[in-house]
CSV table of C-alpha atoms in Angstrom, one decimal:
chain,number,residue,atom,x,y,z
A,227,LYS,CA,-138.5,141.3,-27.5
A,228,MET,CA,-136.8,138.5,-25.5
A,229,GLU,CA,-138.9,135.8,-27.3
A,230,THR,CA,-138.1,137.3,-30.7
A,231,SER,CA,-134.4,137.3,-29.9
A,232,CYS,CA,-134.6,133.7,-28.7
A,233,GLN,CA,-136.3,132.5,-31.8
A,234,THR,CA,-133.9,134.3,-34.0
A,235,GLN,CA,-130.9,132.8,-32.3
A,236,GLY,CA,-132.3,129.3,-32.1
A,237,ILE,CA,-132.6,129.1,-28.4
A,238,ASN,CA,-135.1,126.6,-27.0
A,239,LEU,CA,-138.1,128.7,-25.9
A,240,SER,CA,-138.8,126.4,-23.0
A,241,PHE,CA,-136.1,128.5,-21.2
A,242,VAL,CA,-137.9,131.8,-21.8
A,243,LYS,CA,-140.1,131.5,-18.8
A,244,HIS,CA,-137.1,130.8,-16.5
A,245,LEU,CA,-135.2,133.6,-18.2
A,246,PHE,CA,-138.0,136.1,-17.6
A,247,ILE,CA,-138.0,135.3,-13.9
A,248,PHE,CA,-134.2,135.4,-13.9
A,249,PHE,CA,-134.1,138.8,-15.6
A,250,SER,CA,-137.1,140.5,-14.0
A,251,SER,CA,-135.7,140.1,-10.5
A,252,PHE,CA,-132.5,141.8,-11.6
A,253,PHE,CA,-133.8,145.0,-13.1
A,254,PHE,CA,-134.2,146.5,-9.6
A,255,PHE,CA,-130.5,145.7,-8.8
A,256,GLN,CA,-129.2,147.4,-12.0
A,257,LEU,CA,-131.0,150.6,-11.2
A,258,SER,CA,-130.4,150.8,-7.5
A,259,THR,CA,-127.5,152.4,-5.7
A,260,ALA,CA,-124.9,150.5,-3.8
A,261,GLN,CA,-126.4,148.0,-1.4
A,262,ASP,CA,-125.3,147.0,2.1
A,263,ASN,CA,-127.7,144.0,2.3
A,264,TYR,CA,-127.2,140.7,0.6
A,265,ARG,CA,-129.0,137.4,0.3
A,266,ALA,CA,-127.0,134.2,-0.3
A,267,VAL,CA,-128.5,131.4,-2.4
A,268,HIS,CA,-126.7,128.1,-2.6
A,269,TRP,CA,-126.6,125.9,-5.8
A,270,GLY,CA,-125.0,122.5,-5.6
A,271,LEU,CA,-125.4,118.9,-6.7
A,272,LYS,CA,-128.9,118.6,-5.4
A,273,GLU,CA,-129.9,121.6,-7.5
A,274,GLY,CA,-128.4,120.1,-10.6
A,275,LEU,CA,-124.8,121.3,-10.8
A,276,SER,CA,-122.6,118.7,-12.4
A,277,HIS,CA,-119.7,118.9,-10.0
A,278,PRO,CA,-119.3,120.8,-6.7
A,279,CYS,CA,-115.9,122.3,-7.6
A,280,VAL,CA,-116.3,125.4,-9.7
A,281,TYR,CA,-113.3,127.5,-11.0
A,282,HIS,CA,-114.8,129.6,-13.8
A,283,MET,CA,-118.1,131.4,-14.3
A,284,LEU,CA,-119.5,133.5,-17.2
A,285,LYS,CA,-122.9,135.0,-17.8
A,286,ASP,CA,-123.4,135.4,-21.6
A,287,ALA,CA,-125.3,138.0,-23.6
A,288,ASN,CA,-128.5,136.0,-23.3
A,289,GLY,CA,-128.4,135.8,-19.5
A,290,PHE,CA,-127.2,132.2,-19.1
A,291,LEU,CA,-124.6,131.5,-16.5
A,292,TRP,CA,-121.9,129.0,-17.7
A,293,THR,CA,-119.9,127.2,-15.0
A,294,GLY,CA,-116.5,125.5,-15.5
A,295,THR,CA,-116.1,122.5,-13.3
A,296,GLN,CA,-114.3,119.2,-13.0
A,297,GLY,CA,-117.5,117.6,-14.2
A,298,ALA,CA,-119.5,118.4,-17.3
A,299,LEU,CA,-120.1,121.9,-18.7
A,300,CYS,CA,-123.2,123.5,-17.3
A,301,ARG,CA,-125.5,126.3,-18.4
A,302,PHE,CA,-127.7,127.8,-15.7
A,303,ASP,CA,-130.9,129.7,-16.6
A,304,GLY,CA,-131.6,130.9,-13.0
A,305,SER,CA,-133.7,127.9,-12.2
A,306,GLU,CA,-132.2,124.8,-13.8
A,307,PHE,CA,-128.8,123.5,-14.9
A,308,LYS,CA,-128.4,122.1,-18.4
A,309,LYS,CA,-125.4,119.7,-18.7
A,310,TYR,CA,-123.5,119.1,-21.9
A,311,TYR,CA,-122.3,115.6,-22.5
A,312,TYR,CA,-120.7,113.7,-25.4
A,313,ASP,CA,-123.0,111.9,-27.7
A,314,PRO,CA,-121.1,109.6,-30.1
A,315,LEU,CA,-124.1,109.4,-32.4
A,316,LYS,CA,-124.4,113.1,-32.8
A,317,SER,CA,-121.9,115.6,-34.3
A,318,GLY,CA,-121.1,118.8,-32.7
A,319,THR,CA,-121.3,117.6,-29.1
A,320,PHE,CA,-119.0,118.4,-26.2
A,321,ASN,CA,-116.5,115.6,-25.6
A,322,ALA,CA,-114.7,116.4,-22.4
A,323,LYS,CA,-114.7,115.4,-18.7
A,324,THR,CA,-113.8,118.8,-17.4
A,325,SER,CA,-114.2,122.4,-18.3
A,326,PHE,CA,-111.5,123.6,-15.9
A,327,GLY,CA,-109.6,125.5,-18.6
A,328,GLY,CA,-111.5,128.8,-18.8
A,329,LEU,CA,-114.6,130.3,-20.3
A,330,VAL,CA,-114.6,133.2,-22.7
A,331,GLU,CA,-117.4,134.9,-24.7
A,332,ASP,CA,-116.3,136.5,-28.0
A,333,SER,CA,-117.9,139.6,-29.7
A,334,LEU,CA,-120.1,137.2,-31.7
A,335,HIS,CA,-121.4,135.8,-28.4
A,336,HIS,CA,-119.9,132.3,-29.0
A,337,ILE,CA,-118.5,130.6,-25.9
A,338,TRP,CA,-115.0,129.3,-25.9
A,339,ILE,CA,-114.3,126.5,-23.4
A,340,GLY,CA,-111.0,125.0,-22.3
A,341,THR,CA,-110.9,121.4,-21.2
A,342,GLU,CA,-108.3,118.9,-20.1
A,343,ARG,CA,-107.6,118.0,-23.7
A,344,ASP,CA,-109.0,120.4,-26.3
A,345,LEU,CA,-110.4,123.9,-26.9
A,346,TYR,CA,-114.1,124.0,-27.8
A,347,ARG,CA,-116.3,126.8,-29.3
A,348,TYR,CA,-120.0,126.7,-28.6
A,349,ASP,CA,-121.9,128.2,-31.6
A,350,ILE,CA,-124.9,129.9,-30.1
A,351,LEU,CA,-126.8,130.0,-33.4
A,352,ALA,CA,-126.3,126.4,-34.3
A,353,ASP,CA,-126.3,125.1,-30.7
A,354,THR,CA,-123.3,122.9,-31.5
A,355,PHE,CA,-119.7,122.6,-30.3
A,356,THR,CA,-116.6,122.8,-32.5
A,357,ARG,CA,-113.4,121.2,-31.3
A,358,PHE,CA,-110.0,122.9,-31.9
A,359,GLN,CA,-106.5,121.7,-31.0
A,360,GLN,CA,-105.3,121.7,-27.4
A,361,GLY,CA,-105.4,125.0,-25.6
A,362,ASN,CA,-107.2,127.2,-23.1
A,363,PRO,CA,-109.0,130.5,-23.8
A,364,LEU,CA,-107.7,133.5,-21.9
A,365,LEU,CA,-109.7,136.5,-23.3
A,366,ALA,CA,-111.3,137.9,-26.3
A,367,THR,CA,-110.7,141.1,-28.3
A,368,ARG,CA,-113.1,142.5,-30.8
A,369,ASP,CA,-111.9,140.1,-33.6
A,370,GLU,CA,-109.8,137.4,-31.9
A,371,LEU,CA,-109.8,134.8,-29.2
A,372,ILE,CA,-106.5,134.7,-27.4
A,373,GLY,CA,-105.5,131.5,-25.7
A,374,ILE,CA,-102.5,129.5,-24.6
A,375,GLU,CA,-101.2,126.0,-25.4
A,376,PRO,CA,-99.2,123.7,-23.2
A,377,GLY,CA,-95.6,124.7,-23.5
A,378,GLY,CA,-96.4,128.4,-23.2
A,379,ILE,CA,-97.4,129.2,-26.8
A,380,VAL,CA,-99.8,132.2,-26.8
A,381,PHE,CA,-102.1,132.0,-29.9
A,382,ALA,CA,-105.0,133.9,-31.4
A,383,TYR,CA,-108.0,132.6,-33.5
A,384,ASN,CA,-109.8,135.0,-35.7
A,385,ILE,CA,-113.4,134.6,-34.6
A,386,HIS,CA,-114.7,135.2,-38.1
A,387,SER,CA,-112.5,133.0,-40.3
A,388,LEU,CA,-111.3,130.7,-37.5
A,389,THR,CA,-107.7,131.0,-38.8
A,390,LYS,CA,-105.0,130.7,-36.2
A,391,ARG,CA,-101.8,132.6,-35.6
A,392,ASN,CA,-99.1,132.2,-32.9
A,393,LEU,CA,-98.3,135.4,-31.0
A,394,ILE,CA,-95.4,134.6,-28.7
A,395,THR,CA,-93.8,131.8,-26.7
A,396,LEU,CA,-93.4,132.2,-23.0
A,397,ALA,CA,-89.9,131.5,-21.5
A,398,PRO,CA,-89.0,130.0,-18.1
A,399,ALA,CA,-87.8,133.5,-17.0
A,400,ASP,CA,-91.3,134.8,-17.5
A,401,SER,CA,-92.4,132.8,-14.4
A,402,ILE,CA,-95.9,132.2,-15.7
A,403,TRP,CA,-97.2,129.2,-13.8
A,404,PRO,CA,-99.9,127.2,-15.7
A,405,GLY,CA,-102.7,127.7,-13.1
A,406,LEU,CA,-105.7,129.9,-12.4
A,407,ASN,CA,-103.5,133.0,-12.8
A,408,LEU,CA,-103.5,132.4,-16.6
A,409,PHE,CA,-107.3,133.0,-16.9
A,410,TYR,CA,-107.1,136.4,-15.3
A,411,SER,CA,-104.8,137.8,-18.1
A,412,PHE,CA,-105.8,141.2,-19.4
A,413,PHE,CA,-105.5,142.7,-22.9
A,414,ASP,CA,-104.8,146.4,-23.1
A,415,GLU,CA,-106.0,147.6,-26.5
A,416,ARG,CA,-104.4,151.0,-26.3
A,417,SER,CA,-100.9,149.5,-26.0
A,418,ASN,CA,-101.7,146.2,-27.8
A,419,SER,CA,-100.3,144.5,-24.7
A,420,LEU,CA,-101.1,141.3,-22.9
A,421,TRP,CA,-100.7,141.5,-19.1
A,422,MET,CA,-100.2,138.3,-17.1
A,423,LEU,CA,-99.7,137.4,-13.5
A,424,ARG,CA,-96.2,136.1,-12.7
A,425,GLY,CA,-95.5,133.5,-10.0
A,426,ASP,CA,-94.1,130.1,-9.4
A,427,HIS,CA,-95.8,127.2,-7.6
A,428,THR,CA,-93.4,124.4,-6.8
A,429,ASN,CA,-93.4,121.9,-3.9
A,430,ASN,CA,-96.9,123.1,-3.1
A,431,ARG,CA,-95.6,126.5,-2.2
A,432,TRP,CA,-96.0,129.9,-3.9
A,433,SER,CA,-93.2,132.3,-4.5
A,434,GLY,CA,-92.5,135.4,-6.5
A,435,GLY,CA,-95.2,137.6,-7.8
A,436,GLY,CA,-95.7,140.6,-10.1
A,437,LEU,CA,-96.7,141.3,-13.7
A,438,LEU,CA,-95.5,140.5,-17.2
A,439,GLN,CA,-96.3,142.8,-20.0
A,440,ILE,CA,-96.0,141.5,-23.6
A,441,ASN,CA,-96.3,143.9,-26.5
A,442,LEU,CA,-98.0,141.8,-29.2
A,443,THR,CA,-96.7,144.1,-31.9
A,444,SER,CA,-93.0,143.9,-31.1
A,445,GLY,CA,-92.9,140.9,-28.9
A,446,GLU,CA,-91.1,142.9,-26.2
A,447,LYS,CA,-91.5,141.7,-22.6
A,448,LYS,CA,-91.4,143.8,-19.4
A,449,TYR,CA,-91.4,142.6,-15.8
A,450,PHE,CA,-93.0,144.5,-13.0
A,451,ARG,CA,-92.8,143.6,-9.3
A,452,TRP,CA,-94.1,145.3,-6.2
A,453,PRO,CA,-91.8,145.9,-3.3
A,454,CYS,CA,-92.4,144.2,0.0
A,455,TYR,CA,-94.6,146.7,1.8
A,456,LYS,CA,-94.6,144.6,5.0
A,457,ASN,CA,-90.8,144.4,5.1
A,458,VAL,CA,-90.9,140.7,6.0
A,459,PRO,CA,-87.9,138.6,4.7
A,460,GLY,CA,-89.1,135.8,2.4
A,461,HIS,CA,-92.7,137.0,2.6
A,462,ASP,CA,-95.1,135.5,0.1
A,463,HIS,CA,-95.9,137.8,-2.8
A,464,SER,CA,-97.9,135.4,-4.9
A,465,ALA,CA,-101.2,136.1,-6.6
A,466,GLU,CA,-103.6,134.0,-8.7
A,467,ALA,CA,-106.2,136.6,-9.7
A,468,MET,CA,-106.6,140.1,-10.9
A,469,CYS,CA,-109.3,142.3,-12.6
A,470,TYR,CA,-109.3,145.4,-14.7
A,471,ASP,CA,-110.9,148.6,-13.5
A,472,ARG,CA,-111.9,150.7,-16.5
A,473,GLN,CA,-112.9,153.7,-14.5
A,474,ARG,CA,-109.5,154.0,-12.9
A,475,ASN,CA,-107.5,152.4,-15.7
A,476,CYS,CA,-105.8,150.0,-13.3
A,477,LEU,CA,-105.4,146.4,-12.4
A,478,TRP,CA,-106.5,145.1,-8.9
A,479,ILE,CA,-104.5,142.1,-7.7
A,480,ASN,CA,-105.5,139.8,-4.9
A,481,SER,CA,-102.0,139.0,-3.5
A,482,ALA,CA,-100.8,137.2,-0.4
A,483,GLU,CA,-99.4,140.5,0.9
A,484,GLY,CA,-102.7,142.3,0.5
A,485,LEU,CA,-104.7,144.1,-2.2
A,486,MET,CA,-102.5,145.7,-4.9
A,487,GLN,CA,-103.4,148.3,-7.4
A,488,PHE,CA,-101.3,148.7,-10.6
A,489,THR,CA,-102.1,151.9,-12.5
A,490,LEU,CA,-101.5,151.4,-16.2
A,491,GLU,CA,-100.9,155.1,-16.9
A,492,ASP,CA,-97.6,155.3,-14.9
A,493,ARG,CA,-96.9,151.5,-14.4
A,494,GLN,CA,-96.8,151.9,-10.6
A,495,PHE,CA,-98.0,149.6,-7.8
A,496,HIS,CA,-100.0,150.9,-4.9
A,497,PHE,CA,-100.7,149.0,-1.7
A,498,ALA,CA,-104.3,149.2,-0.3
A,499,GLY,CA,-102.8,148.8,3.2
A,500,GLU,CA,-101.6,152.3,3.0
A,501,LYS,CA,-105.3,153.4,2.9
A,502,ASN,CA,-106.9,150.8,5.1
A,503,SER,CA,-105.3,148.9,7.9
A,504,PHE,CA,-107.4,145.8,7.2
A,505,PHE,CA,-104.7,144.6,4.8
A,506,ASN,CA,-101.9,145.0,7.4
A,507,SER,CA,-103.2,142.4,9.8
A,508,PRO,CA,-100.4,139.9,10.8
A,509,ASP,CA,-102.7,136.9,10.0
A,510,TYR,CA,-103.8,138.3,6.6
A,511,HIS,CA,-103.9,135.6,3.8
A,512,ARG,CA,-105.7,135.3,0.5
A,513,TYR,CA,-107.8,132.8,-1.3
A,514,VAL,CA,-108.2,133.3,-5.1
A,515,GLY,CA,-111.1,135.3,-6.4
A,516,ILE,CA,-111.4,139.0,-7.2
A,517,ASP,CA,-113.8,141.1,-9.3
A,518,LEU,CA,-115.5,144.5,-9.6
A,519,ASP,CA,-119.2,145.0,-8.9
A,520,LEU,CA,-121.4,147.5,-10.8
A,521,GLN,CA,-120.6,150.2,-8.2
A,522,GLY,CA,-116.8,149.9,-9.0
A,523,ARG,CA,-116.1,148.2,-5.6
A,524,VAL,CA,-113.5,145.4,-5.4
A,525,TRP,CA,-114.7,142.1,-4.1
A,526,LEU,CA,-111.8,139.8,-3.1
A,527,ALA,CA,-111.3,136.6,-1.2
A,528,THR,CA,-109.3,136.9,1.9
A,529,ASN,CA,-108.5,134.5,4.8
A,530,PRO,CA,-109.5,134.2,7.6
A,531,LYS,CA,-112.0,137.1,7.3
A,532,GLY,CA,-113.5,135.8,4.1
A,533,ILE,CA,-114.8,137.8,1.1
A,534,VAL,CA,-114.5,141.6,1.6
A,535,ILE,CA,-115.7,144.6,-0.4
A,536,TYR,CA,-113.1,147.3,-0.8
A,537,ASP,CA,-114.4,150.7,-2.0
A,538,PRO,CA,-111.6,152.7,-3.7
A,539,ALA,CA,-113.8,155.9,-3.4
A,540,ASP,CA,-113.4,156.0,0.4
A,541,HIS,CA,-111.0,153.1,1.0
A,542,SER,CA,-113.5,151.4,3.2
A,543,VAL,CA,-113.7,147.6,3.8
A,544,THR,CA,-117.0,146.0,4.4
A,545,PHE,CA,-118.3,142.4,4.6
A,546,PRO,CA,-121.2,141.0,2.6
A,547,PHE,CA,-122.4,139.2,5.8
A,548,GLY,CA,-120.7,141.0,8.6
A,549,GLN,CA,-123.5,140.2,11.0
A,550,ASP,CA,-123.5,136.5,10.3
A,551,SER,CA,-120.0,135.0,10.8
A,552,THR,CA,-121.2,131.5,9.8
A,553,LEU,CA,-122.5,132.6,6.5
A,554,GLN,CA,-119.6,134.9,5.9
A,555,LYS,CA,-117.2,132.0,6.2
A,556,GLU,CA,-119.4,129.7,4.2
A,557,ILE,CA,-119.5,131.9,1.1
A,558,SER,CA,-115.7,132.5,1.4
A,559,ASP,CA,-113.9,129.4,2.7
A,560,ALA,CA,-111.8,127.6,0.0
A,561,ASN,CA,-112.8,130.2,-2.6
A,562,ALA,CA,-111.5,129.6,-6.2
A,563,CYS,CA,-113.3,132.4,-8.0
A,564,ILE,CA,-115.5,135.5,-7.6
A,565,TYR,CA,-117.6,136.6,-10.5
A,566,SER,CA,-119.7,139.8,-10.7
A,567,ASP,CA,-122.1,139.6,-13.5
A,568,ARG,CA,-123.8,142.3,-15.6
A,569,ASP,CA,-126.9,142.2,-13.5
A,570,GLY,CA,-125.2,143.1,-10.2
A,571,ILE,CA,-125.1,139.5,-8.8
A,572,VAL,CA,-121.9,138.3,-7.3
A,573,TRP,CA,-121.1,134.5,-7.6
A,574,SER,CA,-118.6,132.6,-5.5
A,575,GLY,CA,-117.0,129.2,-6.6
A,576,PHE,CA,-114.8,126.9,-4.6
A,577,TRP,CA,-112.0,124.4,-5.0
A,578,LEU,CA,-113.6,122.3,-2.3
A,579,GLY,CA,-116.9,120.5,-3.1
A,580,LYS,CA,-119.3,123.3,-2.1
A,581,GLY,CA,-121.0,124.2,-5.4
A,582,ILE,CA,-121.6,127.9,-5.9
A,583,TYR,CA,-123.1,130.8,-3.9
A,584,GLN,CA,-125.2,133.5,-5.6
A,585,ILE,CA,-124.9,136.7,-3.5
A,586,VAL,CA,-127.8,138.9,-4.3
A,587,PRO,CA,-128.1,142.6,-3.3
A,588,PHE,CA,-131.5,143.7,-2.0
A,589,SER,CA,-133.3,146.4,-0.2
A,590,PRO,CA,-135.1,145.2,2.9
A,591,SER,CA,-138.8,145.0,2.4
A,592,VAL,CA,-139.4,146.0,6.0
A,593,VAL,CA,-137.4,148.4,8.1
A,594,HIS,CA,-138.3,148.6,11.8
A,595,TYR,CA,-137.9,152.0,13.5
A,596,LYS,CA,-138.1,151.7,17.2
A,597,LYS,CA,-137.4,153.7,20.4
A,598,GLU,CA,-133.7,154.3,21.0
A,599,ALA,CA,-132.9,156.1,24.3
A,600,SER,CA,-129.6,157.5,22.8
A,601,ILE,CA,-131.3,159.0,19.7
A,602,SER,CA,-133.1,162.2,20.3
A,603,ASN,CA,-135.5,161.8,17.3
A,604,SER,CA,-136.5,158.2,18.0
A,605,PHE,CA,-140.2,157.5,18.6
A,606,ILE,CA,-141.5,157.7,22.2
A,607,GLY,CA,-145.3,157.9,21.9
A,608,THR,CA,-147.9,156.3,19.7
A,609,ILE,CA,-147.8,156.8,15.9
A,610,THR,CA,-151.1,158.1,14.7
A,611,ASN,CA,-150.9,158.8,11.0
A,612,PHE,CA,-148.8,159.5,7.9
A,613,GLN,CA,-149.0,162.1,5.2
A,614,ASN,CA,-147.3,162.4,1.9
A,615,ALA,CA,-145.3,165.6,1.8
A,616,GLY,CA,-143.8,165.2,-1.8
A,617,GLN,CA,-140.1,165.1,-2.7
A,618,SER,CA,-139.9,161.6,-1.3
A,619,LYS,CA,-140.8,162.8,2.2
A,620,ILE,CA,-143.5,161.6,4.6
A,621,TRP,CA,-144.7,163.5,7.7
A,622,ILE,CA,-145.5,161.3,10.6
A,623,GLY,CA,-148.0,162.2,13.3
A,624,SER,CA,-147.4,161.1,16.9
A,625,GLN,CA,-148.6,161.9,20.3
A,626,ASP,CA,-145.3,163.0,21.7
A,627,ALA,CA,-144.2,166.6,21.2
A,628,LEU,CA,-143.3,167.4,17.6
A,629,HIS,CA,-144.0,165.3,14.6
A,630,ARG,CA,-141.3,163.7,12.5
A,631,ILE,CA,-140.3,163.7,8.8
A,632,TYR,CA,-139.1,160.6,7.0
A,633,ASP,CA,-136.8,161.1,4.0
A,634,ALA,CA,-137.0,158.1,1.5
A,635,HIS,CA,-133.7,159.1,-0.1
A,636,THR,CA,-131.7,158.8,3.0
A,637,GLY,CA,-133.9,156.5,5.1
A,638,ALA,CA,-133.6,159.0,8.0
A,639,ILE,CA,-136.3,160.3,10.3
A,640,GLU,CA,-135.8,163.9,11.5
A,641,LEU,CA,-137.6,166.1,13.9
A,642,LEU,CA,-139.3,169.2,12.5
A,643,PRO,CA,-137.0,171.9,13.8
A,644,ASP,CA,-138.5,173.9,16.7
A,645,ASN,CA,-137.5,177.2,15.1
A,646,ASP,CA,-139.5,176.4,12.0
A,647,LEU,CA,-142.7,176.3,13.9
A,648,PRO,CA,-145.0,179.2,15.0
A,649,PRO,CA,-144.5,180.0,18.8
A,650,GLU,CA,-148.0,178.6,19.5
A,651,LEU,CA,-147.1,175.2,18.2
A,652,LYS,CA,-143.8,174.6,19.8
A,653,GLN,CA,-143.4,171.7,22.2
A,654,THR,CA,-146.8,170.2,21.5
A,655,ALA,CA,-148.1,167.1,19.8
A,656,ILE,CA,-148.8,167.8,16.1
A,657,LEU,CA,-150.7,165.6,13.6
A,658,PRO,CA,-150.4,166.3,9.9
A,659,ILE,CA,-153.9,166.4,8.4
A,660,TRP,CA,-153.0,167.1,4.8
A,661,ILE,CA,-150.1,168.5,2.9
A,662,ASP,CA,-150.8,170.6,-0.2
A,663,THR,CA,-147.6,170.0,-2.2
A,664,LEU,CA,-148.7,172.4,-5.0
A,665,ALA,CA,-149.3,175.3,-2.7
A,666,ASP,CA,-146.6,174.3,-0.2
A,667,ARG,CA,-149.0,174.4,2.7
A,668,ALA,CA,-149.5,171.9,5.5
A,669,PHE,CA,-152.7,171.6,7.6
A,670,LEU,CA,-151.9,170.5,11.1
A,671,TYR,CA,-154.0,169.5,14.1
A,672,CYS,CA,-152.8,170.1,17.7
A,673,PHE,CA,-154.7,168.5,20.6
A,674,SER,CA,-154.8,171.7,22.6
A,675,LYS,CA,-154.3,174.4,20.0
A,676,GLY,CA,-156.8,173.5,17.3
A,677,THR,CA,-156.2,173.3,13.5
A,678,TRP,CA,-153.6,175.3,11.7
A,679,MET,CA,-152.5,176.1,8.2
A,680,TYR,CA,-148.7,176.2,8.0
A,681,ASP,CA,-146.7,177.8,5.1
A,682,LEU,CA,-143.8,175.5,4.3
A,683,ASN,CA,-141.8,178.4,2.7
A,684,THR,CA,-142.3,181.2,5.2
A,685,LYS,CA,-142.7,179.0,8.3
A,686,ASN,CA,-145.7,181.1,9.3
A,687,GLY,CA,-148.8,179.6,10.9
A,688,GLN,CA,-152.4,180.6,10.9
A,689,ARG,CA,-155.1,179.1,13.2
A,690,LEU,CA,-158.2,178.1,11.3
A,691,ILE,CA,-161.6,179.1,12.6
A,692,PHE,CA,-164.5,176.8,11.8
A,693,LYS,CA,-168.0,178.3,11.9
A,694,ASP,CA,-171.5,177.0,11.3
A,695,SER,CA,-174.2,178.5,9.1
A,696,ALA,CA,-175.1,180.8,12.0
A,697,ASN,CA,-171.6,182.1,12.0
A,698,GLN,CA,-170.9,180.5,15.4
A,699,GLU,CA,-167.4,179.1,16.0
A,700,ILE,CA,-167.3,175.3,16.1
A,701,ASN,CA,-164.9,173.4,18.4
A,702,VAL,CA,-163.4,170.9,15.9
A,703,SER,CA,-161.8,168.1,17.9
A,704,GLU,CA,-162.4,165.0,15.7
A,705,ARG,CA,-159.2,164.9,13.6
A,706,GLY,CA,-160.4,162.0,11.6
A,707,GLY,CA,-163.1,164.1,9.9
A,708,PHE,CA,-160.6,166.2,7.8
A,709,LYS,CA,-160.5,165.5,4.1
A,710,PRO,CA,-159.0,167.5,1.2
A,711,PHE,CA,-161.6,168.9,-1.1
A,712,LYS,CA,-160.7,169.7,-4.8
């Protein structure tokens, strides 16, 4: 299916092998639950990135990751970077030194790129670039690309006819600084409104903060500003990045004061510091990036603690690399953007020359369970065997008292409750021989009590008597000789 799609859309099939590797490793992440383990992969100049400063990232419908840098435009297939340069002998090439001005994919899956001079559109079918007049892309609706020109003119291109219309002109009172904050603008289709981050950046200092709502039907503007939750005179309220949370119909804002939530239904701000004291630290500062992962958790760049994961469900704050302070700082320091793609991978870019980090969720291939004196159900003796008990559970035989049950859903190991065992089998070493998951019966061997059949429903046990052809009882002590028959 992938190869057919690539041929239809004119994509070079030499990328298919890399794409298959790129995609196949991600299927697990899409289907898994929230992970607490991450692997960091660094991509920089040595790996083929055109410039180490990355401000924008976008994974398109075909699985390519586009990066906006101060160098050339790059497209990443999971293994190699393809750089786009200007070719004066060939029409439809990309003529720009930087792609700092935003990356947007429209509903036709064309890529719009802002540069230091012009606006470009990459036609995925023709594999060519079309140059438009100066401007930067902000976002795409179903039928239009919305962007902004120098001077504050907000425009829209119809992605089908490529006709342009001007929507509104920003005024100085709107306090929309021409920086990274522009590229986090959000279009609310229900109210036909454009939401933009307000703020001023003069003399290398930030001030102000809040939101601007522009009704694109009437042109009406409304300003929203959160109160100073920390009650500090002259406290910095600036923000450069926000993201939309569809599940909660709200905007999350990475501000200097802390994480802010703006609920669109009632137009109210909510400070995350009211739910988690992490945001109340006196040395709390921000970097730039913020995005939502597939589990609806907010990833945001803070300083000095680095990138954190805030879960609105329980208001917890965790760290991608909480056990590795060096790596935690490396993926976070001087952050310029955080991007969570459709495959569950989180990417971190920087305004210092660090390239990009790919933060990949994973389940550990090996988990070590060992003796813990403070845990009553930790292992003490030798593990002898394992038996599948169905329903994602494994019974574990050991030579110390009762045997254990491992639950693959929770990852926990539990003791078989003493009250669930027949009196004869309490406080003795038990080895599971075989578990009949259809009849809900377990066959158990005890070193001093013989072999037993145990009913998993009634918790009753019956000792099994083995006899030879002369009807004489046999002392069965070789546990390795038991095998299920039919």
